[in-house]
CSV table of C-alpha atoms and ligand atoms in Angstrom, one decimal:
chain,number,residue,atom,x,y,z
W,10,UNK,CA,-164.2,-47.7,-35.7
W,11,UNK,CA,-162.2,-48.9,-38.4
W,12,UNK,CA,-161.4,-52.6,-39.9
W,13,UNK,CA,-157.7,-53.2,-39.3
W,14,UNK,CA,-157.6,-55.4,-41.8
W,15,UNK,CA,-156.5,-55.4,-45.2
W,16,UNK,CA,-158.0,-56.0,-48.6
W,17,UNK,CA,-156.9,-56.5,-51.7
W,18,UNK,CA,-159.4,-56.6,-54.7
W,19,UNK,CA,-158.2,-57.2,-58.2
W,20,UNK,CA,-157.8,-54.9,-61.1
W,21,UNK,CA,-157.1,-55.7,-64.7
W,22,UNK,CA,-154.9,-53.5,-65.5
W,23,UNK,CA,-150.8,-53.5,-65.4
W,24,UNK,CA,-149.1,-51.6,-67.3
W,25,UNK,CA,-145.3,-50.7,-67.2
W,26,UNK,CA,-144.3,-47.6,-65.2
W,27,UNK,CA,-143.0,-44.8,-67.5
W,28,UNK,CA,-139.2,-43.3,-66.3
W,29,UNK,CA,-139.8,-39.6,-65.4
W,30,UNK,CA,-135.8,-38.8,-67.0
W,31,UNK,CA,-133.0,-41.2,-67.8
W,32,UNK,CA,-132.1,-40.9,-63.9
W,33,UNK,CA,-134.9,-43.6,-63.6
W,34,UNK,CA,-136.6,-41.3,-61.3
W,35,UNK,CA,-140.8,-41.2,-61.7
W,36,UNK,CA,-143.5,-38.2,-60.6
W,37,UNK,CA,-144.5,-38.0,-57.2
W,38,UNK,CA,-147.5,-35.3,-56.7
W,39,UNK,CA,-148.2,-34.6,-52.9
W,40,UNK,CA,-151.5,-32.5,-52.2
W,41,UNK,CA,-151.9,-32.0,-48.3
W,42,UNK,CA,-155.2,-30.8,-46.6
W,43,UNK,CA,-155.4,-30.1,-42.6
W,44,UNK,CA,-152.5,-29.5,-40.6
W,45,UNK,CA,-149.2,-29.2,-39.7
W,46,UNK,CA,-149.7,-33.6,-38.7
W,47,UNK,CA,-150.7,-33.9,-42.2
W,48,UNK,CA,-147.8,-31.6,-43.2
W,49,UNK,CA,-145.5,-34.0,-41.6
W,50,UNK,CA,-146.4,-37.1,-42.8
W,51,UNK,CA,-146.8,-35.8,-46.4
W,52,UNK,CA,-143.2,-35.2,-45.8
W,53,UNK,CA,-142.9,-39.1,-44.8
W,54,UNK,CA,-144.5,-40.1,-47.5
W,55,UNK,CA,-142.2,-37.9,-49.6
W,56,UNK,CA,-138.9,-39.4,-47.8
W,57,UNK,CA,-140.1,-43.1,-48.1
W,58,UNK,CA,-141.4,-43.0,-52.1
W,59,UNK,CA,-138.0,-41.2,-52.7
W,60,UNK,CA,-136.1,-44.9,-52.2
W,61,UNK,CA,-138.2,-46.3,-54.8
W,62,UNK,CA,-137.1,-43.5,-57.4
W,63,UNK,CA,-140.3,-40.8,-56.7
W,64,UNK,CA,-139.2,-37.6,-56.7
W,65,UNK,CA,-141.8,-34.8,-56.3
W,66,UNK,CA,-143.5,-32.7,-59.2
W,67,UNK,CA,-145.7,-29.7,-58.7
W,68,UNK,CA,-147.7,-30.7,-62.1
W,69,UNK,CA,-150.0,-33.0,-61.7
W,70,UNK,CA,-149.7,-34.4,-64.9
W,71,UNK,CA,-146.6,-35.4,-64.3
W,72,UNK,CA,-147.1,-37.8,-61.9
W,73,UNK,CA,-146.9,-41.6,-61.5
W,74,UNK,CA,-148.1,-41.8,-58.1
W,75,UNK,CA,-150.8,-38.9,-56.3
W,76,UNK,CA,-150.6,-38.6,-52.8
W,77,UNK,CA,-154.0,-37.0,-51.3
W,78,UNK,CA,-152.8,-36.6,-47.5
W,79,UNK,CA,-156.5,-36.1,-46.2
W,80,UNK,CA,-158.2,-33.9,-43.4
W,81,UNK,CA,-161.8,-34.4,-41.7
W,82,UNK,CA,-161.3,-32.0,-38.6
W,83,UNK,CA,-163.6,-29.4,-40.1
W,84,UNK,CA,-166.6,-30.7,-43.1
W,85,UNK,CA,-165.3,-28.0,-45.5
W,86,UNK,CA,-161.9,-29.8,-45.8
W,87,UNK,CA,-163.9,-33.0,-46.5
W,88,UNK,CA,-165.5,-31.9,-49.1
W,89,UNK,CA,-162.6,-30.2,-50.9
W,90,UNK,CA,-160.9,-33.7,-50.4
W,91,UNK,CA,-163.8,-35.4,-52.3
W,92,UNK,CA,-164.4,-33.0,-54.8
W,93,UNK,CA,-160.2,-33.2,-55.8
W,94,UNK,CA,-161.0,-37.3,-55.3
W,95,UNK,CA,-163.7,-36.7,-58.3
W,96,UNK,CA,-161.2,-34.7,-60.1
W,97,UNK,CA,-158.3,-37.4,-60.5
W,98,UNK,CA,-160.8,-39.5,-62.8
W,99,UNK,CA,-160.2,-38.2,-65.7
W,100,UNK,CA,-156.1,-38.5,-65.1
W,101,UNK,CA,-156.6,-41.8,-64.3
W,102,UNK,CA,-158.5,-42.5,-67.3
W,103,UNK,CA,-155.9,-40.9,-69.5
W,104,UNK,CA,-152.7,-42.3,-67.7
W,105,UNK,CA,-153.9,-46.4,-66.5
W,106,UNK,CA,-150.5,-46.8,-64.9
W,107,UNK,CA,-151.0,-43.7,-62.6
W,108,UNK,CA,-151.7,-44.7,-59.1
W,109,UNK,CA,-153.6,-42.4,-56.6
W,110,UNK,CA,-153.1,-43.0,-52.6
W,111,UNK,CA,-154.9,-41.2,-50.3
W,112,UNK,CA,-154.0,-40.8,-46.2
W,113,UNK,CA,-154.9,-39.0,-43.3
W,114,UNK,CA,-157.9,-38.5,-41.3
W,115,UNK,CA,-160.5,-38.9,-43.9
W,116,UNK,CA,-158.5,-42.5,-45.1
W,117,UNK,CA,-158.7,-43.4,-41.8
W,118,UNK,CA,-162.5,-42.8,-41.2
W,119,UNK,CA,-164.0,-43.9,-44.3
W,120,UNK,CA,-161.4,-46.8,-45.5
W,121,UNK,CA,-162.9,-49.4,-47.8
W,122,UNK,CA,-165.5,-46.9,-48.2
W,123,UNK,CA,-163.5,-44.5,-49.8
W,124,UNK,CA,-162.6,-47.0,-52.2
W,125,UNK,CA,-165.9,-48.1,-52.9
W,126,UNK,CA,-167.0,-44.3,-54.0
W,127,UNK,CA,-163.9,-43.8,-56.6
W,128,UNK,CA,-163.3,-46.6,-58.4
W,129,UNK,CA,-160.2,-44.8,-59.7
W,130,UNK,CA,-158.9,-44.9,-56.2
W,131,UNK,CA,-156.2,-47.3,-55.9
W,132,UNK,CA,-154.9,-47.2,-51.8
W,133,UNK,CA,-156.3,-45.8,-48.8
W,134,UNK,CA,-153.7,-46.1,-46.1
W,135,UNK,CA,-154.6,-45.3,-42.3
W,136,UNK,CA,-152.8,-42.5,-40.3
W,137,UNK,CA,-150.8,-45.2,-38.2
W,138,UNK,CA,-149.5,-46.9,-41.5
W,139,UNK,CA,-147.5,-44.0,-42.8
W,140,UNK,CA,-144.0,-45.8,-42.7
W,141,UNK,CA,-145.7,-48.8,-45.0
W,142,UNK,CA,-146.3,-46.4,-48.2
W,143,UNK,CA,-143.9,-48.2,-50.1
W,144,UNK,CA,-144.3,-51.7,-49.2
W,145,UNK,CA,-147.8,-51.2,-49.8
W,146,UNK,CA,-147.1,-49.5,-53.1
W,147,UNK,CA,-145.5,-51.8,-54.1
W,148,UNK,CA,-148.0,-54.7,-53.4
W,149,UNK,CA,-150.3,-52.8,-55.1
W,150,UNK,CA,-148.4,-52.6,-58.3
W,151,UNK,CA,-147.3,-55.7,-58.5
W,152,UNK,CA,-150.7,-57.1,-58.2
W,153,UNK,CA,-152.9,-54.6,-60.1
W,154,UNK,CA,-155.1,-54.9,-57.3
W,155,UNK,CA,-156.4,-51.8,-54.9
W,156,UNK,CA,-155.5,-51.6,-51.0
W,157,UNK,CA,-157.4,-50.8,-48.2
W,158,UNK,CA,-154.6,-50.5,-45.0
W,159,UNK,CA,-155.7,-49.3,-41.5
W,160,UNK,CA,-153.6,-51.3,-38.8
W,161,UNK,CA,-155.4,-50.8,-35.3
W,162,UNK,CA,-151.3,-50.2,-34.0
W,163,UNK,CA,-148.6,-47.6,-35.8
W,164,UNK,CA,-146.4,-49.3,-38.0
W,165,UNK,CA,-143.4,-46.9,-36.3
W,166,UNK,CA,-141.1,-44.8,-37.9
W,167,UNK,CA,-138.5,-46.4,-40.4
W,168,UNK,CA,-134.4,-45.6,-39.6
W,169,UNK,CA,-134.5,-45.0,-43.9
W,170,UNK,CA,-137.6,-42.1,-43.1
W,171,UNK,CA,-135.7,-40.2,-40.3
W,172,UNK,CA,-134.2,-37.1,-40.5
W,173,UNK,CA,-133.9,-37.2,-44.5
W,174,UNK,CA,-135.2,-33.9,-46.3
W,175,UNK,CA,-137.1,-34.1,-48.8
W,176,UNK,CA,-135.6,-35.9,-52.1
W,177,UNK,CA,-132.1,-34.5,-52.9
W,178,UNK,CA,-132.6,-31.4,-51.2
W,179,UNK,CA,-128.3,-31.4,-51.4
W,180,UNK,CA,-128.6,-32.4,-55.1
W,181,UNK,CA,-131.5,-30.4,-56.5
W,182,UNK,CA,-132.8,-31.5,-59.9
W,183,UNK,CA,-134.6,-30.0,-62.6
W,184,UNK,CA,-137.1,-32.7,-61.2
W,185,UNK,CA,-137.3,-31.9,-57.5
W,186,UNK,CA,-139.1,-28.9,-56.0
W,187,UNK,CA,-136.4,-26.0,-54.8
W,188,UNK,CA,-135.3,-26.8,-51.1
W,189,UNK,CA,-137.7,-25.9,-48.8
W,190,UNK,CA,-135.3,-27.1,-45.8
W,191,UNK,CA,-135.0,-23.5,-43.6
W,192,UNK,CA,-137.8,-25.0,-41.2
W,193,UNK,CA,-138.6,-28.4,-40.5
W,194,UNK,CA,-141.8,-30.3,-38.7
W,195,UNK,CA,-140.2,-33.3,-35.9
W,196,UNK,CA,-143.3,-35.0,-34.8
W,197,UNK,CA,-143.1,-35.4,-31.1
W,198,UNK,CA,-146.2,-37.8,-30.3
W,199,UNK,CA,-149.2,-38.6,-32.4
W,200,UNK,CA,-152.8,-39.1,-31.4
W,201,UNK,CA,-155.0,-37.7,-28.3
W,202,UNK,CA,-156.6,-38.7,-25.0
W,203,UNK,CA,-158.4,-35.4,-24.4
W,204,UNK,CA,-161.7,-36.3,-26.5
W,205,UNK,CA,-163.2,-32.6,-26.7
W,206,UNK,CA,-166.4,-33.2,-27.7
W,207,UNK,CA,-166.4,-31.2,-31.5
W,208,UNK,CA,-162.9,-33.3,-32.1
W,209,UNK,CA,-162.5,-36.2,-34.5
W,210,UNK,CA,-158.8,-36.4,-33.5
W,211,UNK,CA,-158.8,-39.1,-31.0
W,212,UNK,CA,-160.9,-41.1,-33.3
W,213,UNK,CA,-158.9,-41.4,-36.3
W,214,UNK,CA,-155.9,-40.6,-35.1
W,215,UNK,CA,-155.6,-43.0,-31.4
W,216,UNK,CA,-154.6,-41.9,-28.3
W,217,UNK,CA,-151.8,-40.3,-27.7
W,218,UNK,CA,-148.1,-42.3,-28.2
W,219,UNK,CA,-145.1,-40.2,-27.5
W,220,UNK,CA,-141.6,-40.9,-29.6
W,221,UNK,CA,-139.0,-42.0,-28.0
W,222,UNK,CA,-136.1,-38.8,-26.9
W,223,UNK,CA,-133.3,-40.4,-28.8
W,224,UNK,CA,-135.3,-41.1,-32.1
W,225,UNK,CA,-136.5,-37.4,-32.1
W,226,UNK,CA,-133.0,-35.8,-31.3
W,227,UNK,CA,-131.7,-38.2,-34.0
W,228,UNK,CA,-133.7,-36.4,-36.3
W,229,UNK,CA,-133.3,-33.5,-35.3
W,230,UNK,CA,-129.1,-33.5,-35.9
W,231,UNK,CA,-129.8,-35.2,-39.4
W,232,UNK,CA,-132.1,-32.3,-40.3
W,233,UNK,CA,-129.9,-30.1,-39.1
W,234,UNK,CA,-127.0,-31.8,-41.2
W,235,UNK,CA,-128.8,-30.9,-44.2
W,236,UNK,CA,-129.3,-27.4,-43.6
W,237,UNK,CA,-132.4,-27.0,-41.4
W,238,UNK,CA,-132.2,-24.1,-38.7
W,239,UNK,CA,-135.4,-24.2,-37.2
W,240,UNK,CA,-137.5,-27.2,-35.9
W,241,UNK,CA,-141.0,-27.2,-35.2
W,242,UNK,CA,-142.0,-30.2,-32.6
W,243,UNK,CA,-145.4,-31.7,-33.3
W,244,UNK,CA,-148.2,-33.4,-31.3
W,245,UNK,CA,-152.2,-32.7,-30.6
W,246,UNK,CA,-151.0,-31.8,-27.2
W,247,UNK,CA,-147.0,-31.6,-26.4
W,248,UNK,CA,-147.8,-31.1,-22.9
W,249,UNK,CA,-148.3,-34.9,-22.8
W,250,UNK,CA,-145.3,-35.8,-23.8
W,251,UNK,CA,-143.3,-38.3,-22.4
W,252,UNK,CA,-146.6,-40.9,-20.9
W,253,UNK,CA,-146.0,-44.2,-21.4
W,254,UNK,CA,-142.4,-44.1,-22.6
W,255,UNK,CA,-140.1,-45.9,-20.7
W,256,UNK,CA,-137.6,-43.1,-20.2
W,257,UNK,CA,-138.6,-40.6,-17.5
W,258,UNK,CA,-139.3,-37.4,-19.5
W,259,UNK,CA,-141.4,-35.0,-19.8
W,260,UNK,CA,-142.0,-31.9,-22.6
W,261,UNK,CA,-140.3,-29.5,-20.8
W,262,UNK,CA,-137.0,-32.2,-20.2
W,263,UNK,CA,-137.5,-32.7,-24.0
W,264,UNK,CA,-136.7,-29.4,-25.0
W,265,UNK,CA,-133.5,-28.8,-22.7
W,266,UNK,CA,-132.4,-31.4,-24.1
W,267,UNK,CA,-132.5,-30.6,-27.8
W,268,UNK,CA,-131.0,-26.9,-27.0
W,269,UNK,CA,-128.4,-28.6,-25.4
W,270,UNK,CA,-127.4,-31.4,-27.3
W,271,UNK,CA,-128.2,-30.3,-31.1
W,272,UNK,CA,-127.1,-27.0,-32.7
W,273,UNK,CA,-130.3,-26.0,-34.3
W,274,UNK,CA,-131.0,-22.2,-34.1
W,275,UNK,CA,-134.8,-22.1,-33.3
W,276,UNK,CA,-137.6,-24.3,-31.9
W,277,UNK,CA,-140.8,-24.0,-31.8
W,278,UNK,CA,-143.8,-26.4,-30.9
W,279,UNK,CA,-147.4,-26.9,-31.5
W,280,UNK,CA,-150.2,-27.7,-30.1
W,281,UNK,CA,-149.9,-26.6,-26.1
W,282,UNK,CA,-153.4,-27.8,-24.5
W,283,UNK,CA,-154.3,-24.7,-22.1
W,284,UNK,CA,-155.7,-26.9,-18.6
W,285,UNK,CA,-151.9,-28.7,-19.0
W,286,UNK,CA,-150.1,-25.9,-19.8
W,287,UNK,CA,-147.6,-26.0,-16.5
W,288,UNK,CA,-145.2,-23.2,-14.9
W,289,UNK,CA,-142.3,-25.1,-15.7
W,290,UNK,CA,-143.2,-25.3,-19.1
W,291,UNK,CA,-143.9,-21.1,-19.6
W,292,UNK,CA,-140.4,-20.7,-17.8
W,293,UNK,CA,-139.2,-22.1,-20.8
W,294,UNK,CA,-139.8,-19.5,-23.1
W,295,UNK,CA,-137.4,-17.3,-20.8
W,296,UNK,CA,-135.0,-20.0,-19.9
W,297,UNK,CA,-134.0,-21.7,-23.3
W,298,UNK,CA,-132.5,-19.4,-25.6
W,299,UNK,CA,-133.7,-21.2,-29.1
W,300,UNK,CA,-137.0,-21.6,-27.9
W,301,UNK,CA,-139.2,-18.9,-29.9
W,302,UNK,CA,-141.3,-16.5,-28.3
W,303,UNK,CA,-144.3,-17.5,-29.7
W,304,UNK,CA,-147.1,-19.9,-27.9
W,305,UNK,CA,-150.4,-21.2,-30.1
W,306,UNK,CA,-152.9,-22.0,-26.7
W,307,UNK,CA,-156.3,-22.3,-28.4
W,308,UNK,CA,-159.0,-21.1,-25.9
W,309,UNK,CA,-161.8,-22.2,-28.0
W,310,UNK,CA,-164.8,-20.2,-26.4
W,311,UNK,CA,-165.0,-17.6,-23.7
W,312,UNK,CA,-167.7,-18.7,-21.8
W,313,UNK,CA,-167.3,-21.6,-19.1
W,314,UNK,CA,-170.8,-23.1,-20.3
W,315,UNK,CA,-169.7,-23.8,-23.9
W,316,UNK,CA,-166.1,-24.6,-22.2
W,317,UNK,CA,-167.6,-27.5,-20.2
W,318,UNK,CA,-169.4,-28.4,-23.3
W,319,UNK,CA,-166.8,-28.9,-25.1
W,320,UNK,CA,-165.1,-30.8,-22.5
W,321,UNK,CA,-162.0,-28.2,-23.0
W,322,UNK,CA,-160.9,-29.0,-18.8
W,323,UNK,CA,-160.3,-25.3,-18.2
W,324,UNK,CA,-162.6,-22.5,-17.3
W,325,UNK,CA,-162.0,-18.5,-19.2
W,326,UNK,CA,-160.5,-17.1,-15.8
W,327,UNK,CA,-158.0,-20.0,-15.6
W,328,UNK,CA,-157.2,-19.8,-19.1
W,329,UNK,CA,-156.9,-15.6,-19.3
W,330,UNK,CA,-154.5,-16.1,-15.7
W,331,UNK,CA,-152.1,-18.3,-17.1
W,332,UNK,CA,-151.6,-16.2,-20.1
W,333,UNK,CA,-151.4,-13.4,-17.9
W,334,UNK,CA,-148.4,-15.7,-15.5
W,335,UNK,CA,-146.9,-16.2,-19.2
W,336,UNK,CA,-146.5,-12.5,-20.1
W,337,UNK,CA,-145.4,-12.0,-16.4
W,338,UNK,CA,-142.6,-14.5,-17.1
W,339,UNK,CA,-141.5,-13.3,-20.9
W,340,UNK,CA,-143.3,-10.0,-21.7
W,341,UNK,CA,-142.2,-10.6,-25.2
W,342,UNK,CA,-144.2,-13.6,-26.1
W,343,UNK,CA,-146.1,-13.4,-29.3
W,344,UNK,CA,-149.6,-15.3,-28.3
W,345,UNK,CA,-152.1,-16.9,-31.1
W,346,UNK,CA,-155.1,-18.9,-30.3
W,347,UNK,CA,-158.2,-20.7,-31.7
W,348,UNK,CA,-161.7,-19.9,-31.4
W,349,UNK,CA,-164.8,-21.6,-32.5
W,350,UNK,CA,-168.2,-20.1,-32.9
W,351,UNK,CA,-171.6,-21.3,-33.2
W,352,UNK,CA,-170.7,-24.1,-31.0
W,353,UNK,CA,-174.1,-25.9,-30.1
W,354,UNK,CA,-176.4,-24.4,-27.6
W,355,UNK,CA,-173.8,-20.8,-28.3
W,356,UNK,CA,-176.2,-18.2,-27.2
W,357,UNK,CA,-175.3,-14.4,-27.7
W,358,UNK,CA,-174.4,-14.2,-24.4
W,359,UNK,CA,-172.2,-17.0,-25.0
W,360,UNK,CA,-170.6,-15.2,-27.8
W,361,UNK,CA,-170.2,-12.0,-26.3
W,362,UNK,CA,-168.2,-14.0,-23.5
W,363,UNK,CA,-165.9,-14.9,-26.0
W,364,UNK,CA,-165.7,-11.0,-27.7
W,365,UNK,CA,-164.8,-10.5,-23.8
W,366,UNK,CA,-162.0,-12.9,-23.7
W,367,UNK,CA,-160.4,-11.7,-26.7
W,368,UNK,CA,-160.5,-8.3,-25.6
W,369,UNK,CA,-158.7,-9.2,-22.5
W,370,UNK,CA,-156.3,-11.8,-24.1
W,371,UNK,CA,-155.0,-9.0,-27.0
W,372,UNK,CA,-154.0,-12.3,-29.1
W,373,UNK,CA,-151.2,-11.2,-31.7
W,374,UNK,CA,-153.1,-13.6,-34.7
W,375,UNK,CA,-156.4,-16.2,-34.1
W,376,UNK,CA,-157.6,-18.6,-36.1
W,377,UNK,CA,-161.2,-18.7,-36.4
W,378,UNK,CA,-163.3,-21.4,-37.5
W,379,UNK,CA,-167.4,-21.8,-37.7
W,380,UNK,CA,-168.4,-25.0,-35.7
W,381,UNK,CA,-169.2,-28.0,-37.9
W,382,UNK,CA,-170.6,-31.4,-37.1
W,383,UNK,CA,-167.5,-34.4,-37.4
W,384,UNK,CA,-169.0,-38.0,-37.2
W,385,UNK,CA,-168.6,-39.8,-33.8
W,386,UNK,CA,-168.0,-37.0,-31.7
W,387,UNK,CA,-170.6,-35.7,-29.2
W,388,UNK,CA,-171.1,-32.4,-30.1
W,389,UNK,CA,-172.6,-34.2,-33.4
W,390,UNK,CA,-175.4,-35.4,-31.1
W,391,UNK,CA,-176.2,-32.0,-29.7
W,392,UNK,CA,-179.6,-31.3,-30.2
W,393,UNK,CA,-179.2,-27.5,-30.3
W,394,UNK,CA,-177.2,-26.7,-33.1
W,395,UNK,CA,-177.2,-22.7,-34.1
W,396,UNK,CA,-178.2,-21.7,-37.1
W,397,UNK,CA,-175.6,-21.3,-40.0
W,398,UNK,CA,-176.7,-18.0,-40.8
W,399,UNK,CA,-176.1,-16.8,-37.5
W,400,UNK,CA,-173.0,-18.8,-36.6
W,401,UNK,CA,-171.8,-17.0,-40.2
W,402,UNK,CA,-172.6,-13.6,-38.8
W,403,UNK,CA,-171.0,-13.9,-35.0
W,404,UNK,CA,-167.9,-15.4,-37.2
W,405,UNK,CA,-167.5,-12.4,-39.3
W,406,UNK,CA,-167.8,-9.9,-36.0
W,407,UNK,CA,-165.3,-11.9,-34.1
W,408,UNK,CA,-162.9,-11.9,-36.9
W,409,UNK,CA,-163.0,-8.0,-37.8
W,410,UNK,CA,-162.6,-7.5,-33.7
W,411,UNK,CA,-159.5,-9.4,-33.9
W,412,UNK,CA,-158.3,-8.2,-37.1
W,413,UNK,CA,-158.0,-4.7,-35.7
W,414,UNK,CA,-156.2,-6.6,-32.9
W,415,UNK,CA,-153.9,-8.1,-35.0
W,416,UNK,CA,-153.0,-4.8,-36.9
W,417,UNK,CA,-152.4,-3.0,-33.7
W,418,UNK,CA,-149.9,-5.2,-32.9
W,419,UNK,CA,-148.4,-5.3,-35.8
W,420,UNK,CA,-148.6,-1.4,-35.9
W,421,UNK,CA,-146.7,-1.3,-32.8
W,422,UNK,CA,-143.6,-3.5,-34.0
W,423,UNK,CA,-142.9,-0.7,-37.0
W,424,UNK,CA,-139.6,1.2,-35.9
W,425,UNK,CA,-138.4,-1.8,-33.7
W,426,UNK,CA,-135.2,-3.8,-34.9
W,427,UNK,CA,-135.8,-7.7,-35.2
W,428,UNK,CA,-133.9,-10.7,-35.8
W,429,UNK,CA,-135.6,-12.7,-39.0
W,430,UNK,CA,-134.9,-15.5,-39.8
W,431,UNK,CA,-135.0,-15.7,-43.7
W,432,UNK,CA,-137.2,-18.5,-45.1
W,433,UNK,CA,-136.9,-18.0,-48.5
W,434,UNK,CA,-137.8,-15.6,-51.3
W,435,UNK,CA,-141.0,-14.0,-50.7
W,436,UNK,CA,-143.9,-15.0,-52.8
W,437,UNK,CA,-145.8,-11.5,-52.8
W,438,UNK,CA,-142.9,-9.0,-53.5
W,439,UNK,CA,-140.6,-9.2,-56.4
W,440,UNK,CA,-136.8,-9.9,-55.3
W,441,UNK,CA,-137.8,-9.5,-51.5
W,442,UNK,CA,-137.0,-12.2,-49.3
W,443,UNK,CA,-139.3,-13.8,-46.8
W,444,UNK,CA,-138.5,-14.7,-43.0
W,445,UNK,CA,-140.1,-15.2,-39.7
W,446,UNK,CA,-139.3,-12.9,-36.4
W,447,UNK,CA,-139.2,-15.0,-33.0
W,448,UNK,CA,-142.6,-14.4,-32.4
W,449,UNK,CA,-143.5,-15.8,-35.5
W,450,UNK,CA,-143.8,-12.8,-37.5
W,451,UNK,CA,-143.8,-12.5,-41.0
W,452,UNK,CA,-141.3,-10.0,-42.1
W,453,UNK,CA,-140.7,-9.0,-46.1
W,454,UNK,CA,-137.5,-7.4,-47.0
W,455,UNK,CA,-134.9,-6.8,-49.6
W,456,UNK,CA,-131.3,-8.9,-48.9
W,457,UNK,CA,-129.2,-11.2,-50.9
W,458,UNK,CA,-130.1,-14.7,-51.9
W,459,UNK,CA,-127.5,-15.6,-49.9
W,460,UNK,CA,-129.1,-14.6,-46.3
W,461,UNK,CA,-131.5,-17.7,-47.0
W,462,UNK,CA,-131.0,-19.7,-44.0
W,463,UNK,CA,-129.5,-16.9,-42.1
W,464,UNK,CA,-130.5,-14.6,-39.2
W,465,UNK,CA,-131.1,-11.1,-39.8
W,466,UNK,CA,-131.2,-8.4,-38.3
W,467,UNK,CA,-134.2,-6.3,-40.0
W,468,UNK,CA,-135.4,-2.9,-39.1
W,469,UNK,CA,-139.4,-2.6,-39.9
W,470,UNK,CA,-140.7,-0.1,-41.3
W,471,UNK,CA,-144.5,-0.7,-42.5
W,472,UNK,CA,-147.3,-3.2,-40.7
W,473,UNK,CA,-149.8,-4.5,-43.2
W,474,UNK,CA,-152.6,-6.9,-42.1
W,475,UNK,CA,-150.6,-10.6,-41.7
W,476,UNK,CA,-146.8,-9.3,-42.5
W,477,UNK,CA,-144.3,-6.5,-42.0
W,478,UNK,CA,-142.0,-5.0,-44.6
W,479,UNK,CA,-138.5,-4.7,-42.9
W,480,UNK,CA,-135.1,-3.0,-44.0
W,481,UNK,CA,-132.0,-5.4,-43.6
W,482,UNK,CA,-129.2,-3.8,-41.7
W,483,UNK,CA,-126.8,-6.6,-40.8
W,484,UNK,CA,-126.5,-10.5,-40.9
H,526,SF4,FE1,-158.9,-32.7,-30.8
H,526,SF4,FE2,-159.3,-31.7,-28.4
H,526,SF4,FE3,-157.3,-33.7,-28.4
H,526,SF4,FE4,-157.2,-30.9,-29.3
H,526,SF4,S1,-156.9,-31.3,-27.3
H,526,SF4,S2,-156.7,-33.0,-30.7
H,526,SF4,S3,-159.1,-30.4,-29.9
H,526,SF4,S4,-159.5,-33.7,-28.6
């Protein structure tokens, strides 16, 4: 669906690049829309451009390069991308040397059309070309042209980007963001072969490809050296990790190697496809100590008819049976999920089946969305769309039902003592630290700054809808 070819267009203006400070540093402003995979790619861009002297800035006005990482998984996200890109025109007019780069799924999907639509945009870079961002930027700076770079095969990972934190986390300067290195994402695989009928990922991220285990372990060790305590393994469907690699390894094998061969305190992963969740992987929650007791397992719908139309490959009863087994293997596990309401053809009866599933599954938290058409997907061509107002009503009903369940789960935490990995200072409450339990619940509590990066014992004293309040007991 993409041209796969690069095009270079002439642009008249070429200005010298001003320096952000006397150290020769220039400002990089990154704006990320969408999923954790995009967050990770944005980190990769920061690492790669650090080698060219770019440091992250929080104020867009200080940027010499803007990297916009786009998302097209939902229509709303795509609209935000377009309006953000439009809003950059004034800045570019005022600062002609500024280079604007668009990456991510919208960039991959629209390619040169994005350059046509926004003539102040300099570079469009595909999802498989993140590793080349520095070279592409340099080429555009030297030529003064505009470029869409959408290779059909992966550029691969460059050793210079593996494991290194964002610029100078170890030596922060006033021009760098404060360190945020207690937790870090690590991609284990890219792409997806599942073709759920509503999802654009296989079209914009390509078929699934796993990274060699040795490269993943090396990245984790380097992150550890820079102070990272918790890693989040990322993939569209981590359960299929290892397929296509020369070395014989499964996702369970990878988890065991990480636990054995690195010293990270905590391991998380996302996302898991219910159809591929094996008993062996479930057992890992009871057997691998650093593996956090939390699983995000998107169910999407509670009606078998809708699940079949979504091409999900499981039934509601099969899903519920899997989570029952998982809870019997690891009773303290927290479960979260995703639901789409208003999928084409969803009747009130189908919707009520989703509500019944929520009642049965009792998720600790739920991410729910209204269905929106994505280009090229099978569901976009389904004719029996649900009225927007009806889908909105269902979403409201579902969210308010789940809100009660989530609050009930949080209230049940009051009085317990939990291990909390402190990630930093809390945004909401002054002077408080914030961290997560192994079940991924946010806990805010008073503790010294030195507790950042430590796992503290915290007594839960109050529950809110989205977080807990605690009292520090010990490190
Ligand atoms: Fe999309 Fe389905 Fe693949 Fe998830 S499993 S990325 S929803 S196609």
